Amino acid sequence: MEGFFLAVTLALCATILLSLYRGVFGPTVFDRIIGAGFIGTKTIILLLLMGLIYDRIEMLIDLALAYSILNFIGTLIISKYFIRKGAR
Amino acid sequence: MAFLVTFLILFAFWIFMSGQLDWWHLSWGVLSCTLVAVISHDFLFKDIKSKGRVKETTLFFAYVPWLIYEIILANIYVAYLALHPKMLDLIDPHIIKFKTRLKNDFARVTFANSITLTPGTITVLIKDDYFFVHAINKSAAKSLPGNMERRITKVFMEE
Amino acid sequence: MIIGAKIFMIAGLFFFTTAAIGFLRFPDFYTRMHATAKGDTLGTLFFVIGLALYTLHHGFHWFSIVNSIKLISIAVFWFLASPTATHALLRSALESDLVPWTKDKKVIVAWPPKRRK
């Protein structure tokens, strides 16, 4: 089962690389913000998978919960900050 | 009353979050839940006297499985669009604007989140009774105010 | 239990991957948001259900039940949070005059359309 978890982790890393393209070269500011949020969601799942691989799931679940709240609040605050006319 | 219900909900959440049942953790839980409940017991139950809150919650939980079914359909549709080689012919995005009948704030939030999670539509803006929804093509927009609004009206018992 | 966990995780991985491909291929910001808002939510739900099933496969002890409830609470929180973050981003994009990509140049259309006689 650990081999399966490692394979899923590698596939998630490939997905992160795909969305990192938009995060770096996105034509507008908002594309970069969703790129960051999308990578954040993958990070929550990666934390949980790491917890199962190293057998410390009870510690890493709390970290994942805190990180999901942090990701949500970060997206909200940044999107409030970028309301400007003609933001590019 | 509102204080007691808030305290009980918070304490059940504390027990599941900590997972320890010895007196040390439980006493810290009682202390912190009391503190939070004193500060914020009027947020969760603003209008506790209004009747039918229990029935509303039950109907809301009956609404959730239909929502999950719609979300799975939406994801399959997005996967079909994303993997289709001639994707630009299939999409025809517009922001459409329609008037809603829902008055309650919580019903409006539920309706906006449900629109975002169902096939081909996401809510952009709500401005005095008008919903601005970005639809990915005309056939996705066709189903809009009808079925889902009727279900949410039934859940929150308006009219 | 383990086979169910594997099936759920592979389904979640499929939806994450299609969301990322859609995020790369769609023509403008608003249509990209369609891919990420839906794919994120359902992918997280499937992954979390799979991980909870795997946590329960040793048997129903107190700690495994608590861990699976915590995992499900992550999914419930994300069901509320992800559409809200989407609305906030879309609204700030619309208020900063980011024009959507359309085929004809009409951006905002009233709905339902008026019937012709």
XYZ file of C-alpha atoms in Angstrom:
364
model
C 0.000 0.000 0.000
C 2.904 2.397 0.579
C 3.953 1.982 -3.037
C 0.456 3.050 -4.075
C 0.658 6.095 -1.798
C 4.026 7.047 -3.285
C 2.644 6.723 -6.823
C -0.361 8.938 -5.934
C 2.015 11.480 -4.375
C 4.113 11.605 -7.557
C 0.984 12.047 -9.711
C -0.175 14.906 -7.476
C 3.250 16.528 -7.865
C 2.844 16.304 -11.658
C -0.557 18.062 -11.317
C 1.108 20.763 -9.216
C 3.686 21.292 -11.959
C 0.913 21.671 -14.560
C -0.857 24.347 -12.544
C 2.433 26.040 -11.628
C 2.635 27.102 -15.278
C -0.424 29.336 -14.795
C 0.891 30.457 -11.443
C 4.090 31.790 -13.008
C 3.149 32.856 -16.556
C -0.570 33.648 -16.043
C -1.570 36.680 -18.100
C -3.448 38.431 -15.251
C -3.000 38.745 -11.514
C -6.108 36.641 -10.839
C -4.736 33.674 -12.776
C -1.752 33.672 -10.458
C -4.028 33.840 -7.397
C -6.080 30.810 -8.454
C -2.864 29.024 -9.361
C -1.679 29.519 -5.794
C -5.026 28.395 -4.365
C -5.081 25.302 -6.536
C -1.581 24.326 -5.420
C -2.712 24.887 -1.821
C -5.494 22.318 -2.180
C -3.016 19.759 -3.500
C -0.781 20.546 -0.526
C -3.546 19.569 1.916
C -3.886 16.173 0.242
C -0.085 15.754 0.125
C 0.127 16.412 3.880
C -2.486 13.727 4.555
C -0.704 11.215 2.304
C 2.626 11.941 4.026
C 0.918 11.329 7.354
C -0.260 7.912 6.184
C 3.167 6.978 4.800
C 5.027 7.903 8.002
C 2.205 6.577 10.270
C 1.675 9.935 12.012
C -1.788 10.682 10.596
C -3.197 12.017 13.902
C -0.626 14.832 13.942
C -0.775 15.743 10.257
C -4.607 15.874 10.118
C -4.517 18.896 12.429
C -1.875 20.531 10.272
C -3.975 19.868 7.156
C -7.086 21.378 8.774
C -5.159 24.494 9.830
C -3.596 24.773 6.396
C -6.969 24.560 4.648
C -8.323 27.405 6.785
C -5.166 29.426 6.102
C -5.450 28.820 2.351
C -9.077 29.980 2.293
C -8.402 33.135 4.294
C -5.350 33.940 2.190
C -7.366 33.722 -1.031
C -10.132 35.913 0.406
C -7.766 38.626 1.636
C -5.702 38.741 -1.547
C -8.826 38.957 -3.701
C -10.079 41.887 -1.617
C -6.709 43.595 -1.980
C -6.632 43.434 -5.782
C -9.905 45.249 -6.540
C -8.576 48.002 -8.774
C -9.663 49.485 -12.034
C -7.851 47.789 -14.909
C -5.672 45.504 -12.804
C -3.221 43.617 -14.985
C -30.707 28.748 25.828
C -28.632 29.914 22.871
C -25.584 29.877 25.150
C -26.233 26.281 26.191
C -26.749 24.984 22.644
C -23.623 26.795 21.409
C -21.628 25.373 24.319
C -22.792 21.821 23.614
C -21.978 22.042 19.893
C -18.528 23.488 20.638
C -17.834 20.850 23.271
C -18.754 17.969 20.963
C -16.423 19.502 18.377
C -13.686 19.782 21.020
C -13.996 16.106 21.942
C -13.695 15.008 18.333
C -10.785 17.342 17.709
C -8.745 16.351 20.750
C -9.698 12.669 20.938
C -8.541 12.390 24.588
C -11.004 11.631 27.360
C -8.941 12.205 30.565
C -9.896 14.960 33.030
C -7.013 17.288 32.065
C -8.082 17.681 28.426
C -11.791 17.764 29.311
C -11.360 20.559 31.859
C -9.399 22.676 29.384
C -12.189 21.980 26.905
C -14.884 23.168 29.308
C -12.892 26.328 30.054
C -12.226 27.318 26.444
C -15.706 26.381 25.200
C -17.271 28.517 27.933
C -15.052 31.441 26.940
C -15.926 31.169 23.239
C -19.630 30.622 23.947
C -19.786 33.711 26.202
C -18.209 35.848 23.494
C -20.093 34.567 20.466
C -23.357 32.846 21.451
C -25.422 35.378 19.530
C -23.786 34.608 16.164
C -25.082 31.096 15.656
C -28.655 31.577 16.822
C -29.646 35.094 15.968
C -33.373 34.352 15.684
C -33.811 31.273 17.833
C -37.470 32.067 18.419
C -38.367 31.536 14.759
C -40.105 28.188 14.418
C -39.240 25.382 12.042
C -35.449 25.501 12.469
C -35.314 21.754 13.126
C -37.425 20.940 10.071
C -35.300 23.284 7.968
C -32.106 21.504 9.026
C -33.610 18.094 8.221
C -34.739 19.231 4.774
C -31.298 20.737 4.184
C -29.611 17.408 4.885
C -32.063 15.774 2.482
C -30.985 18.322 -0.154
C -27.263 17.446 0.117
C -27.262 14.040 -1.752
C -28.944 15.585 -4.796
C -26.286 18.326 -4.692
C -23.461 15.773 -4.619
C -25.005 13.973 -7.606
C -25.109 17.270 -9.507
C -21.481 17.997 -8.556
C -20.344 14.660 -9.978
C -22.219 15.451 -13.218
C -20.545 18.887 -13.288
C -17.085 17.405 -12.909
C -17.669 14.882 -15.667
C -18.815 17.745 -17.907
C -15.716 19.811 -17.084
C -13.502 16.774 -17.757
C -15.249 16.261 -21.108
C -14.704 19.897 -22.050
C -11.088 19.950 -20.882
C -10.118 16.825 -22.784
C -12.082 17.612 -25.965
C -9.712 18.500 -28.824
C -12.031 21.146 -30.340
C -12.965 22.780 -27.032
C -13.262 26.320 -28.390
C -16.199 25.360 -30.617
C -18.167 23.919 -27.730
C -17.972 26.850 -25.327
C -19.773 30.167 -25.697
C -19.362 32.011 -22.376
C -21.668 34.807 -21.247
C -22.550 36.526 -18.007
C -26.290 36.131 -17.601
C -28.443 38.154 -15.256
C -31.702 37.045 -13.647
C -33.943 38.016 -10.792
C -34.377 35.756 -7.789
C -37.365 35.133 -5.539
C -35.335 34.168 -2.472
C -35.414 36.680 0.371
C -33.549 34.940 3.183
C -29.777 35.528 3.293
C -28.918 31.939 4.123
C -31.095 30.692 1.257
C -29.275 33.045 -1.100
C -25.874 31.783 0.059
C -27.006 28.188 -0.451
C -28.338 29.033 -3.901
C -25.112 30.804 -4.928
C -22.908 27.944 -3.734
C -25.145 25.386 -5.460
C -24.962 27.349 -8.724
C -21.180 27.360 -8.480
C -21.021 23.619 -7.956
C -23.452 22.519 -10.701
C -22.633 21.996 -14.397
C -21.342 24.900 -16.417
C -22.326 27.853 -14.225
C -20.596 29.943 -11.529
C -21.980 32.879 -9.584
C -20.130 36.142 -10.093
C -22.079 38.767 -8.173
C -25.307 39.282 -6.228
C -26.598 42.828 -6.358
C -30.052 43.755 -5.027
C -32.156 40.736 -6.043
C -30.194 40.130 -9.251
C -27.827 37.207 -9.694
C -24.978 37.596 -12.193
C -23.960 34.108 -13.315
C -21.149 33.181 -15.706
C -22.394 30.343 -17.906
C -20.041 28.403 -20.141
C -22.586 27.963 -22.949
C -26.245 28.533 -23.688
C -27.389 25.003 -22.898
C -25.845 25.233 -19.415
C -27.703 28.497 -18.834
C -31.029 27.060 -19.930
C -31.705 25.130 -16.719
C -30.908 27.994 -14.423
C -33.516 29.648 -12.243
C -35.927 26.727 -12.486
C -35.387 23.434 -10.758
C -32.739 24.333 -8.203
C -34.501 27.471 -7.007
C -37.685 25.472 -6.552
C -35.835 22.933 -4.394
C -34.225 25.623 -2.248
C -37.582 27.378 -1.849
C -38.972 24.096 -0.594
C -36.085 23.649 1.865
C -36.326 27.095 3.403
C -40.123 27.212 3.284
C -40.576 30.603 1.707
C -43.963 31.767 0.457
C -12.013 -1.453 2.442
C -8.589 -1.043 0.799
C -9.976 -1.602 -2.696
C -12.647 1.050 -2.033
C -9.968 3.445 -0.791
C -7.916 2.859 -3.954
C -10.923 3.425 -6.212
C -11.841 6.682 -4.453
C -8.254 7.978 -4.582
C -7.888 7.197 -8.289
C -11.193 8.967 -8.999
C -10.009 12.014 -7.024
C -6.716 11.984 -8.909
C -8.616 11.859 -12.225
C -10.698 14.910 -11.321
C -7.642 16.839 -10.081
C -5.803 16.080 -13.323
C -8.686 17.117 -15.566
C -9.114 20.296 -13.539
C -5.424 21.114 -14.048
C -5.643 20.389 -17.791
C -8.736 22.569 -18.049
C -6.935 25.244 -16.073
C -4.211 25.220 -18.733
C -6.438 25.001 -21.818
C -9.435 27.286 -21.257
C -9.240 30.668 -22.979
C -9.759 33.239 -20.203
C -9.913 33.763 -16.454
C -13.654 33.174 -15.997
C -13.704 29.865 -17.866
C -10.595 28.691 -16.017
C -12.467 29.313 -12.794
C -15.082 26.766 -13.935
C -12.417 24.064 -13.992
C -10.774 24.861 -10.673
C -13.878 25.559 -8.586
C -15.490 22.223 -9.398
C -12.436 20.008 -9.704
C -10.982 21.148 -6.398
C -14.135 20.431 -4.421
C -14.959 16.997 -5.775
C -11.317 15.881 -5.878
C -10.846 16.821 -2.229
C -14.079 15.024 -1.273
C -13.079 11.813 -3.045
C -9.536 11.821 -1.688
C -10.729 12.428 1.856
C -13.312 9.624 1.660
C -10.614 7.278 0.369
C -8.198 8.216 3.151
C -10.941 7.802 5.780
C -11.727 4.321 4.468
C -8.033 3.444 4.650
C -7.825 4.799 8.208
C -10.722 2.549 9.228
C -9.334 -0.665 7.705
C -7.620 -1.880 10.911
C -10.952 -1.962 12.705
C -13.252 0.491 14.427
C -11.127 1.747 17.344
C -11.832 5.062 19.030
C -8.804 6.754 17.458
C -9.486 5.590 13.931
C -13.098 6.792 14.188
C -11.938 10.174 15.502
C -9.379 10.447 12.707
C -11.929 9.670 10.014
C -14.361 12.230 11.452
C -11.603 14.839 11.344
C -10.879 13.925 7.732
C -14.547 14.285 6.779
C -14.641 17.656 8.553
C -11.855 18.855 6.233
C -14.060 17.962 3.251
C -17.124 19.673 4.771
C -15.135 22.837 5.460
C -13.781 22.820 1.928
C -17.317 22.448 0.520
C -18.231 25.725 2.197
C -14.948 27.516 1.583
C -14.128 26.773 -2.042
C -17.239 28.356 -3.653
C -16.877 31.373 -1.366
C -13.271 31.945 -2.419
C -14.412 31.561 -6.026
C -17.090 34.247 -5.602
C -14.609 36.623 -3.981
C -12.086 36.224 -6.798
C -14.701 36.521 -9.561
C -16.243 39.574 -7.991
C -12.932 41.364 -7.623
C -12.084 40.443 -11.225
C -15.387 41.865 -12.474
C -14.975 45.033 -10.424
C -11.493 45.616 -11.803
C -12.882 45.584 -15.381
C -11.471 42.278 -16.534
C -13.591 41.670 -19.634
C -14.743 38.071 -20.223
C -13.873 36.284 -23.437
C -16.983 35.997 -25.622
C -17.656 35.071 -29.213
C -19.988 37.969 -29.951
C -19.164 41.146 -28.084
C -22.200 41.081 -25.774
C -20.957 40.454 -22.232
C -24.043 40.641 -19.979
C -27.244 38.983 -21.200
C -30.598 39.215 -19.419
C -32.121 35.848 -18.582
C -34.584 34.283 -19.409
C -34.517 35.767 -22.937
C -37.658 37.445 -24.256
C -39.743 35.261 -26.544
C -40.249 36.484 -30.129
C -43.772 36.362 -31.500
